Coordinates of C-alpha atoms in Angstrom, one line a residue:
Chain A
X139 CA 139.2 107.3 51.1
X140 CA 137.6 105.6 48.7
X141 CA 134.9 102.6 49.4
X142 CA 136.0 99.3 50.0
X143 CA 134.2 96.6 48.2
X144 CA 132.2 95.5 50.9
X145 CA 131.3 99.3 52.3
X146 CA 129.9 99.8 48.0
X147 CA 128.2 96.6 48.6
X148 CA 126.4 97.7 51.0
X149 CA 125.4 101.1 50.0
X150 CA 123.9 99.1 46.5
X151 CA 122.0 96.8 48.7
X152 CA 120.7 100.0 50.9
X153 CA 119.6 102.0 47.8
X154 CA 117.7 98.7 47.2
X155 CA 116.2 98.6 50.1
X156 CA 114.8 101.7 49.6
X157 CA 113.8 101.1 45.9
X158 CA 113.4 97.3 45.5
X159 CA 111.9 97.2 42.3
X160 CA 115.0 99.9 41.1
X161 CA 117.3 98.0 38.2
X162 CA 120.4 99.4 35.9
X163 CA 123.2 98.6 34.2
X164 CA 126.5 99.2 36.5
X165 CA 126.6 102.1 34.7
X166 CA 123.6 103.6 36.0
X167 CA 124.4 101.8 39.3
X168 CA 127.5 103.9 39.4
X169 CA 126.3 107.1 38.8
X170 CA 122.9 107.4 40.0
X171 CA 122.6 104.9 42.8
X172 CA 125.2 105.6 44.6
X173 CA 126.6 109.1 46.7
X174 CA 129.1 110.9 44.2
X175 CA 132.1 111.2 47.2
X176 CA 134.4 108.3 47.4
X177 CA 132.6 106.3 44.5
X178 CA 133.8 108.3 41.9
X179 CA 137.5 107.2 42.7
X180 CA 136.6 103.3 41.9
X181 CA 134.2 102.6 39.6
X182 CA 135.6 99.0 39.7
X183 CA 134.7 98.8 42.7
X184 CA 130.8 98.7 41.9
X185 CA 132.2 96.1 39.6
X186 CA 133.5 93.7 41.9
X187 CA 131.1 94.7 44.4
X188 CA 128.2 93.5 41.7
X189 CA 129.9 90.4 41.0
X190 CA 130.0 89.7 44.7
X191 CA 126.7 90.5 45.6
X192 CA 125.2 88.3 41.8
X193 CA 127.0 85.2 43.1
X194 CA 125.9 85.1 46.7
X195 CA 122.7 85.9 45.3
X196 CA 121.4 88.6 46.9
X197 CA 120.9 90.4 43.5
X198 CA 120.2 89.4 40.1
X199 CA 121.6 89.9 37.0
X200 CA 119.9 89.8 33.2
X201 CA 121.2 90.1 29.9
X202 CA 119.3 92.6 27.2
X203 CA 121.3 92.0 23.9
X204 CA 124.7 93.6 24.9
X205 CA 123.9 94.9 28.0
X206 CA 123.1 93.6 32.1
X207 CA 121.3 94.6 33.8
X208 CA 121.2 94.3 38.2
X209 CA 118.1 94.2 40.4
X210 CA 117.2 92.5 44.1
X211 CA 116.1 89.2 44.8
X212 CA 112.8 89.1 46.3
X213 CA 113.4 86.1 47.3
X214 CA 116.7 86.8 49.6
X215 CA 115.0 90.3 51.4
X216 CA 114.7 89.3 55.2
X217 CA 118.6 88.5 54.0
X218 CA 119.5 91.8 52.5
X219 CA 118.3 93.9 55.4
X220 CA 119.5 91.7 58.1
X221 CA 122.7 92.0 56.6
X222 CA 122.4 95.6 55.5
X223 CA 121.8 95.9 59.6
X224 CA 124.2 94.4 60.6
X225 CA 127.3 95.8 58.5
X226 CA 125.7 99.4 59.9
X227 CA 126.8 98.1 63.3
Chain B
X82 CA 94.7 123.9 60.2
X83 CA 92.6 121.7 58.0
X84 CA 93.4 118.4 56.7
X85 CA 95.0 118.8 52.9
X86 CA 92.3 117.4 50.9
X87 CA 92.1 116.2 47.4
X88 CA 89.3 117.9 45.1
X89 CA 87.7 116.3 42.4
X90 CA 85.9 118.2 40.0
X91 CA 83.2 116.4 38.2
X92 CA 82.2 118.1 34.8
X93 CA 78.7 117.2 34.0
X94 CA 79.1 115.5 30.5
X95 CA 81.5 113.6 32.1
X96 CA 81.5 109.6 32.5
X97 CA 79.8 108.4 35.4
X98 CA 81.9 105.4 34.7
X99 CA 84.9 107.3 34.3
X100 CA 84.5 108.8 38.1
X101 CA 83.5 105.9 39.8
X102 CA 87.0 104.4 38.7
X103 CA 89.0 106.9 39.8
X104 CA 87.4 107.1 42.9
X105 CA 88.1 103.6 43.4
X106 CA 91.5 104.0 42.4
X107 CA 92.3 106.8 45.0
X108 CA 89.9 104.4 47.7
X109 CA 92.6 101.9 47.2
X110 CA 96.0 103.9 47.4
X111 CA 94.3 105.8 50.4
X112 CA 93.2 102.4 52.1
X113 CA 96.5 102.3 53.7
X114 CA 96.4 105.5 55.2
X115 CA 94.4 105.9 58.3
X116 CA 92.2 108.4 57.2
X117 CA 88.6 108.6 55.8
X118 CA 88.0 108.8 52.1
X119 CA 85.6 111.4 52.8
X120 CA 88.2 113.2 54.7
X121 CA 90.3 113.5 51.7
X122 CA 87.9 114.0 48.3
X123 CA 86.0 117.1 47.6
X124 CA 83.8 116.4 45.3
X125 CA 82.0 119.0 42.9
X126 CA 79.5 117.5 40.5
X127 CA 77.9 120.4 38.6
X128 CA 78.9 122.8 35.6
X129 CA 80.3 125.3 37.7
X130 CA 82.6 128.7 37.3
X131 CA 86.2 130.0 38.4
X132 CA 84.8 131.5 41.1
X133 CA 83.0 128.4 42.7
X134 CA 86.3 126.9 42.3
X135 CA 88.2 129.4 43.7
X136 CA 85.9 129.4 46.8
X137 CA 86.2 125.4 46.9
X138 CA 89.7 125.9 47.1
X139 CA 90.0 128.5 50.1
X140 CA 87.9 126.0 51.7
X141 CA 89.3 122.7 51.2
X142 CA 93.2 123.5 51.3
X143 CA 93.4 120.7 48.5
X144 CA 97.2 120.0 47.5
X145 CA 96.0 117.9 44.5
X146 CA 93.1 119.0 41.8
X147 CA 91.7 116.6 39.4
X148 CA 89.9 117.9 36.6
X149 CA 87.6 115.5 34.9
X150 CA 86.9 116.8 31.1
X151 CA 86.3 116.2 27.2
X152 CA 88.2 118.2 25.0
X153 CA 85.3 120.3 24.0
X154 CA 85.6 122.1 26.9
X155 CA 89.6 122.8 26.0
X156 CA 89.2 127.0 26.9
X157 CA 87.2 126.6 30.0
X158 CA 89.5 123.9 31.3
X159 CA 92.4 126.4 30.9
X160 CA 90.7 129.4 32.9
X161 CA 90.4 126.6 35.6
X162 CA 94.1 125.8 35.7
X163 CA 94.9 129.5 36.3
X164 CA 92.1 129.9 38.8
X165 CA 93.8 127.2 40.6
X166 CA 97.4 128.3 40.3
X167 CA 96.5 132.1 41.3
X168 CA 94.5 130.3 44.1
X169 CA 97.4 128.2 45.4
X170 CA 100.5 128.1 43.6
X171 CA 101.5 125.1 45.2
X172 CA 99.1 123.0 43.7
X173 CA 99.0 120.0 41.6
X174 CA 96.8 119.9 39.0
X175 CA 95.9 116.3 36.9
X176 CA 94.2 115.9 34.0
X177 CA 92.1 113.2 33.1
X178 CA 90.5 113.0 30.4
X179 CA 90.1 110.6 26.6
X180 CA 90.2 112.7 24.0
X181 CA 92.8 115.3 24.2
X182 CA 95.1 115.7 21.5
X183 CA 98.8 116.2 21.4
X184 CA 98.5 119.9 20.9
X185 CA 95.4 120.2 23.3
X186 CA 97.7 118.7 26.0
X187 CA 101.3 121.0 25.0
X188 CA 99.3 123.8 25.4
X189 CA 97.8 122.8 28.9
X190 CA 101.0 122.0 29.9
X191 CA 102.2 125.1 29.3
X192 CA 99.4 126.9 31.3
X193 CA 100.7 124.6 34.5
X194 CA 99.3 121.4 34.9
X195 CA 100.8 118.6 36.7
X196 CA 100.9 115.5 35.0
X197 CA 97.6 114.1 32.9
X198 CA 96.2 110.8 32.2
X199 CA 94.3 110.7 28.9
X200 CA 93.1 107.1 28.8
X201 CA 90.7 105.3 31.0
X202 CA 92.4 105.5 34.8
X203 CA 94.8 101.6 35.2
X204 CA 96.4 100.8 38.2
X205 CA 99.4 101.5 37.4
X206 CA 98.9 104.9 35.8
X207 CA 100.0 108.3 36.8
X208 CA 97.4 108.7 39.2
X209 CA 99.0 106.2 41.9
X210 CA 101.9 107.6 41.5
X211 CA 100.2 111.5 42.2
X212 CA 98.5 110.6 44.8
X213 CA 101.6 109.4 46.8
X214 CA 102.9 112.1 46.2
X215 CA 100.3 113.8 47.3
X216 CA 100.1 112.1 50.3
X217 CA 103.8 113.0 51.6
X218 CA 104.1 116.8 49.7
X219 CA 105.0 119.4 52.4
X220 CA 107.1 122.3 51.6
X221 CA 110.2 120.5 52.9
X222 CA 109.4 118.0 50.1
X223 CA 109.6 120.1 47.3
X224 CA 112.3 122.0 48.7
X225 CA 114.4 118.4 48.7
X226 CA 112.7 117.6 45.2
X227 CA 114.1 121.5 43.5
X228 CA 117.5 120.1 45.2
X229 CA 117.3 116.9 43.1
X230 CA 116.8 118.7 40.3
X231 CA 119.7 121.0 41.0
X232 CA 122.2 118.1 41.8
X233 CA 121.0 115.3 38.4
X234 CA 121.7 119.2 36.7
X235 CA 124.7 119.5 37.6
X236 CA 125.9 116.2 36.0
X237 CA 125.5 117.6 32.4
X238 CA 128.2 120.0 32.7
X239 CA 128.0 123.1 29.7
X240 CA 127.0 126.6 30.0
X241 CA 126.9 127.0 26.7
X242 CA 123.2 128.6 24.9
X243 CA 123.0 125.6 22.4
X244 CA 123.4 122.9 25.3
X245 CA 121.4 124.6 28.1
X246 CA 119.0 125.4 26.2
X247 CA 118.0 121.2 25.7
X248 CA 119.1 120.2 29.1
X249 CA 116.5 122.6 30.6
X250 CA 114.0 121.2 29.2
X251 CA 114.4 118.0 31.5
X252 CA 112.8 118.4 34.9
X253 CA 109.6 119.2 32.6
X254 CA 110.1 116.5 30.4
X255 CA 111.1 114.4 33.7
X256 CA 107.5 115.2 35.1
X257 CA 105.2 113.7 32.2
X258 CA 104.9 110.7 31.2
X259 CA 105.1 110.7 27.2
X260 CA 107.6 109.3 25.2
X261 CA 111.1 111.4 24.5
X262 CA 113.2 110.9 21.9
X263 CA 116.5 112.3 22.0
X264 CA 119.1 113.3 19.0
X265 CA 122.0 113.7 18.7
X266 CA 125.7 113.2 17.2
X267 CA 127.3 109.7 19.4
X268 CA 129.3 110.8 22.2
X269 CA 127.4 114.0 23.0
X270 CA 125.2 112.3 26.4
X271 CA 121.9 111.3 24.8
X272 CA 122.1 107.6 27.6
X273 CA 122.9 110.6 30.4
X274 CA 120.2 112.8 29.5
X275 CA 117.3 109.4 29.2
X276 CA 118.4 108.3 32.5
X277 CA 118.4 112.0 34.0
X278 CA 114.8 111.8 32.7
X279 CA 113.9 108.8 34.5
X280 CA 115.8 109.2 38.3
X281 CA 114.1 112.8 38.0
X282 CA 110.2 111.3 37.0
X283 CA 107.6 109.5 39.2
X284 CA 109.5 106.0 37.8
X285 CA 113.2 106.8 39.7
X286 CA 112.7 103.8 41.9
X287 CA 111.5 101.5 39.4
X288 CA 113.3 100.2 36.5
X289 CA 115.7 101.6 33.8
X290 CA 116.3 99.2 31.0
X291 CA 118.9 100.3 28.1
X292 CA 118.2 98.8 25.2
X293 CA 121.6 98.8 22.4
X294 CA 119.2 98.7 19.2
X295 CA 121.6 97.9 16.5
X296 CA 123.4 95.5 18.8
X297 CA 120.9 93.0 18.7
X298 CA 120.8 90.8 16.3
X299 CA 117.8 91.4 13.8
X300 CA 116.1 87.8 14.3
X301 CA 116.4 87.6 18.1
X302 CA 115.0 91.4 18.3
X303 CA 111.2 90.4 18.7
X304 CA 111.9 87.8 21.5
X305 CA 114.2 90.2 23.8
X306 CA 111.9 92.8 23.5
X307 CA 108.7 90.5 24.3
X308 CA 109.5 87.5 25.7
X309 CA 108.6 84.1 24.9
X310 CA 106.2 81.5 25.9
X311 CA 107.5 77.9 26.3
X312 CA 108.0 75.8 23.1
X313 CA 107.4 79.3 20.7
X314 CA 110.4 77.9 18.8
X315 CA 113.5 75.5 19.7
X316 CA 115.2 75.4 22.3
X317 CA 112.2 77.5 24.2
X318 CA 112.4 75.0 27.1
X319 CA 111.4 77.8 29.4
X320 CA 108.8 80.9 28.9
X321 CA 110.8 83.7 29.8
X322 CA 110.2 87.6 30.4
X323 CA 111.1 90.6 27.2
X324 CA 112.7 93.9 28.6
X325 CA 109.0 95.2 27.9
X326 CA 107.4 92.9 30.8
X327 CA 110.9 93.3 33.0
X328 CA 110.6 97.3 32.5
X329 CA 107.2 97.1 33.8
X330 CA 106.6 100.4 35.7
X331 CA 109.6 101.9 34.9
X332 CA 111.2 103.6 31.7
X333 CA 113.5 102.0 28.2
X334 CA 115.6 103.5 26.6
X335 CA 116.0 102.8 22.8
X336 CA 119.5 103.6 21.9
X337 CA 119.6 103.4 18.1
X338 CA 116.4 103.2 17.3
X339 CA 116.3 104.1 13.9
X340 CA 117.8 100.3 13.5
X341 CA 114.9 98.7 14.7
X342 CA 113.5 96.5 12.1
X343 CA 110.3 97.5 10.6
X344 CA 108.5 93.8 12.1
X345 CA 109.6 95.0 15.1
X346 CA 109.0 98.4 14.9
X347 CA 105.3 97.5 14.0
X348 CA 105.1 95.6 17.3
X349 CA 106.2 98.8 19.2
X350 CA 104.1 101.2 17.8
X351 CA 101.3 98.6 18.7
X352 CA 102.7 98.3 22.1
X353 CA 103.0 102.2 22.5
X354 CA 99.4 102.8 21.6
X355 CA 97.6 99.8 23.3
X356 CA 99.8 99.0 26.6
X357 CA 100.3 95.9 25.7
X358 CA 101.4 92.9 23.4
X359 CA 101.8 89.8 22.8
X360 CA 105.3 87.1 23.6
X361 CA 106.3 84.9 20.9
X362 CA 104.2 81.8 20.5
X363 CA 101.6 83.2 23.6
X364 CA 97.5 84.0 22.8
X365 CA 97.7 85.7 26.0
X366 CA 98.7 89.5 25.8
X367 CA 100.2 91.0 28.6
X368 CA 100.2 94.3 29.7
X369 CA 103.0 96.2 30.6
X370 CA 103.2 100.2 32.2
X371 CA 106.1 101.3 30.9
X372 CA 108.1 105.3 29.5
X373 CA 109.8 104.8 26.7
X374 CA 112.9 107.1 25.9
X375 CA 114.8 106.7 22.4
X376 CA 117.7 107.9 21.0
X377 CA 119.3 108.7 17.2
X378 CA 122.3 110.2 15.6
X379 CA 121.2 109.6 12.4
X380 CA 118.1 111.7 10.5
X381 CA 115.0 109.7 11.0
X382 CA 113.4 111.9 8.9
X383 CA 115.9 110.9 6.0
X384 CA 115.5 107.3 7.5
X385 CA 111.4 108.0 7.0
X386 CA 111.4 108.7 3.3
X387 CA 113.9 105.9 2.7
X388 CA 111.0 103.4 3.9
X389 CA 113.3 102.1 6.3
X390 CA 111.8 103.7 9.7
X391 CA 107.8 104.0 9.9
X392 CA 106.3 107.3 10.2
X393 CA 103.4 106.7 12.5
X394 CA 105.9 105.4 15.4
X395 CA 108.5 108.2 15.0
X396 CA 105.1 110.9 15.5
X397 CA 104.0 108.8 18.5
X398 CA 108.1 108.6 20.0
X399 CA 108.4 112.2 19.0
X400 CA 106.2 113.6 21.9
X401 CA 108.8 115.5 23.6
X402 CA 112.2 116.1 22.1
X403 CA 115.8 116.5 23.1
X404 CA 118.6 117.8 20.2
X405 CA 121.8 117.7 21.9
X406 CA 124.5 119.7 20.0
X407 CA 127.7 118.6 18.9
X408 CA 130.8 119.8 21.1
X409 CA 132.3 121.3 18.0
X410 CA 129.2 123.8 18.6
X411 CA 129.7 124.4 22.2
X412 CA 133.1 125.6 22.1
X413 CA 133.2 127.5 25.1
X414 CA 132.6 124.2 26.8
X415 CA 135.9 122.2 26.0
X416 CA 137.8 124.2 28.7
X417 CA 134.7 123.2 31.0
X418 CA 134.5 119.6 30.2
X419 CA 138.5 118.9 30.3
X420 CA 138.7 120.6 33.8
X421 CA 136.2 118.2 35.0
X422 CA 137.5 115.0 33.4
X423 CA 141.2 115.8 34.1
X424 CA 139.6 116.3 37.9
X425 CA 138.1 113.1 37.7
X426 CA 140.9 111.5 36.0
X427 CA 143.6 112.6 38.5
X428 CA 141.9 111.4 41.3
X429 CA 141.4 107.7 39.9
X430 CA 144.5 107.3 39.1
X431 CA 146.2 109.0 42.3
X432 CA 148.2 111.7 39.7
X433 CA 149.3 115.3 40.8
X434 CA 147.8 117.5 37.8
X435 CA 147.8 120.9 38.4
X436 CA 146.8 122.4 35.2
X437 CA 146.4 122.4 31.2
X438 CA 148.8 124.6 29.7
X439 CA 147.4 126.9 27.1
X440 CA 148.9 125.6 24.3
X441 CA 147.4 122.2 24.9
X442 CA 143.6 124.0 25.4
X443 CA 143.9 125.8 22.2
X444 CA 144.8 122.3 20.9
X445 CA 141.2 121.0 21.7
X446 CA 139.6 123.8 20.9
X447 CA 141.5 123.9 17.2
X448 CA 139.8 120.3 17.0
X449 CA 137.0 119.1 15.4
X450 CA 136.2 116.2 18.3
X451 CA 133.8 114.0 15.8
X452 CA 133.5 111.6 19.1
X453 CA 132.2 114.4 20.7
X454 CA 132.5 114.6 25.0
X455 CA 132.8 110.9 25.5
X456 CA 136.4 111.1 22.7
X457 CA 137.5 114.3 24.8
X458 CA 137.0 112.3 27.9
X459 CA 139.4 109.9 26.4
X460 CA 142.1 112.2 25.3
X461 CA 142.2 113.7 29.2
X462 CA 142.2 110.4 30.3
X463 CA 145.1 109.1 28.5
X464 CA 146.7 113.2 29.4
X465 CA 146.8 112.0 32.9
X466 CA 148.4 108.9 32.4
X467 CA 151.2 109.5 30.7
X468 CA 151.8 112.9 32.3
X469 CA 155.2 114.0 32.7
X470 CA 155.6 117.1 35.4
X471 CA 152.3 119.0 36.8
X472 CA 150.8 120.5 34.1
X473 CA 148.9 118.8 30.6
X474 CA 151.2 119.9 28.1
X475 CA 150.9 119.9 24.3
X476 CA 152.7 116.9 23.7
X477 CA 150.7 115.0 26.7
X478 CA 147.7 115.8 24.3
X479 CA 147.2 112.3 21.5
X480 CA 144.4 113.5 19.0
X481 CA 144.3 111.9 15.6
X482 CA 144.6 115.4 14.3
X483 CA 148.3 115.2 14.5
X484 CA 148.7 112.5 12.5
X485 CA 147.6 114.3 9.6
X486 CA 144.0 113.8 10.1
X487 CA 142.0 117.2 9.5
X488 CA 141.9 119.2 12.5
X489 CA 140.3 122.7 12.5
X490 CA 143.0 125.0 11.4
X491 CA 142.9 127.8 7.9
X492 CA 142.7 126.1 4.5
X493 CA 146.6 127.8 3.8
X494 CA 147.7 126.6 7.3
X495 CA 146.7 122.8 6.0
X496 CA 147.8 123.5 2.5
X497 CA 151.3 124.5 3.7
X498 CA 152.0 121.2 5.6
X499 CA 150.3 119.0 3.2
X500 CA 153.0 120.8 0.7
X501 CA 155.8 120.3 3.2
X502 CA 155.2 116.7 3.9
X503 CA 155.2 116.0 0.2
X504 CA 157.4 117.7 -1.3
X505 CA 160.3 116.5 1.5
X506 CA 159.0 112.8 0.5
X507 CA 159.4 113.3 -3.0
X508 CA 162.7 114.4 -2.7
X509 CA 164.4 111.8 -0.6
X510 CA 162.2 109.0 -2.5
X511 CA 164.9 110.4 -5.8
X512 CA 167.5 110.5 -3.7
X513 CA 167.4 107.6 -3.1
X514 CA 166.7 106.7 -6.4
X515 CA 169.9 108.3 -7.2
X516 CA 171.9 106.8 -4.5
X517 CA 172.6 110.2 -3.0
X518 CA 173.2 112.2 -6.5
X519 CA 172.1 115.9 -6.2
X520 CA 172.8 116.6 -9.5
X521 CA 171.1 113.9 -11.5
X522 CA 167.9 114.2 -8.6
X523 CA 167.3 117.7 -9.5
X524 CA 167.1 117.1 -13.1
X525 CA 164.6 114.2 -12.6
X526 CA 162.4 117.0 -10.6
X527 CA 162.9 119.7 -13.4
X528 CA 165.0 121.9 -11.0
X529 CA 168.4 123.2 -11.7
X530 CA 170.9 122.0 -9.1
X531 CA 170.6 125.5 -6.3
X532 CA 167.4 125.2 -6.3
X533 CA 167.3 121.5 -5.5
X534 CA 170.1 122.3 -2.9
X535 CA 168.0 124.7 -1.3
X536 CA 165.2 122.1 -0.7
X537 CA 167.7 119.7 1.0
X538 CA 168.8 122.2 3.2
X539 CA 165.1 123.8 3.8
X540 CA 163.8 119.9 5.0
X541 CA 167.3 118.8 7.1
X542 CA 167.9 115.7 4.4
X543 CA 171.3 114.5 5.1
X544 CA 172.0 114.0 1.3
X545 CA 175.2 111.7 2.6
X546 CA 173.1 109.1 4.2
X547 CA 171.7 108.1 0.6
X548 CA 175.1 107.5 -0.6
X549 CA 176.3 105.4 2.7
X550 CA 173.5 103.6 2.0
X551 CA 174.1 102.4 -1.7
X552 CA 177.9 101.3 -0.3
X553 CA 176.4 99.3 2.1
X554 CA 173.7 96.9 -0.7
X555 CA 177.7 97.0 -2.7

């Protein structure tokens, strides 16, 4: 069963919690940050999850030329940790 | 069992300053761990033999060896490395030297060193990463790392020798913190290889930032790379970090590096040499610890010959090279890749696909693939979307060659096809011109009526339809 948008968002945040300095594009996040099962079927979900995370200010989007990368918003670390733990319950 | 120790070897003619720096860096790294530094470091401070080293390794049971030595001791260093690996095959060996050249480092890399530091020790360099590695290093970690390498390499689908010979370099290249130049036609997987190197390297937890040098406007390149200070130019209302600072600790992937304008090449070269740069409008230099992986689909040597690319930058980037073969040179991989993409898009679009028909596969094998793997992926995606029934048939495969663009077929076959197309069009044009009058059309073609009629029958041309058109007009 493919992950939902919120499940994907939690997996992205979980990766960033373990690797707080990580940064990559949508393609890199899709292929290298997330477990390959389920996500393989729903790359669109990753786009939407990242858009949500950026809108909530949990992830920061940087534009470099024609490429955008995403990294953790370090100002929001405690909130992110609390969110991850809550969603895992 | 004794706690693991790190062993430092001090050569008698090494600089005291470098050793002090090293000790300070290690102390800083281990201070958070509840272990006295003296329990971690075994120092040998006089010239010593391989036997001395072997004895020290037996007694101290170290996980890591720091070898501080000048380039003149190259041969002795090789024998020390050999002794260490014989005594303790899993030991990590870090070479620290201010003056080893690329050739010496390549030689020592082949003899088994894990990493090297060739400038004065900085807190951001590989020593920190290796120290962190070492503190948690054990057999389980080693197995986990090996498993990770295999999982990452499994994403690169292919068994042909030309492909495997390049891909198999990735785990080794990832370990060494040197610049890499990846060459290959468009769609051969250069960015995939760059990410594999990054995510297998000690920098995996840091940023990976791809830069398409060809997509940045020429007048904005330096600003994108190096950033600017507030007021550096009109509209610079605040200071902005460039990509090089953004990627600190991580990897920058410069795609289409040959598109980088010459002024930016000069600045990039200076950064590669000094690890320092100056944002636009700033008088202060900034530091950044970044690994550069560059890629090109052009012949950089040609660009150097025409003055479009700096030779010194080329040599700085090309410390290690990966040359990805085009898909037409790895034909054996086409069925593997096709099946992989079939499965991927069948799952994504929720289609049931049983396989590929033999004639469809033949079509894939005969095509030139100017767009390489990326083009094959798009073709298979289209085939899955347009699928009727469970098997991918020839009609589901949409290739530019099926419209008359070059395919990989024999010259005779291609020539006959082209001639047939021409003949049919020519006859139709004549019949149109002479309103379906076969006699007049044949005369215009300088053929007798019988031969012309044979051609009309050969191409199934309905002569009457050309007469009907004439009546419709009148």
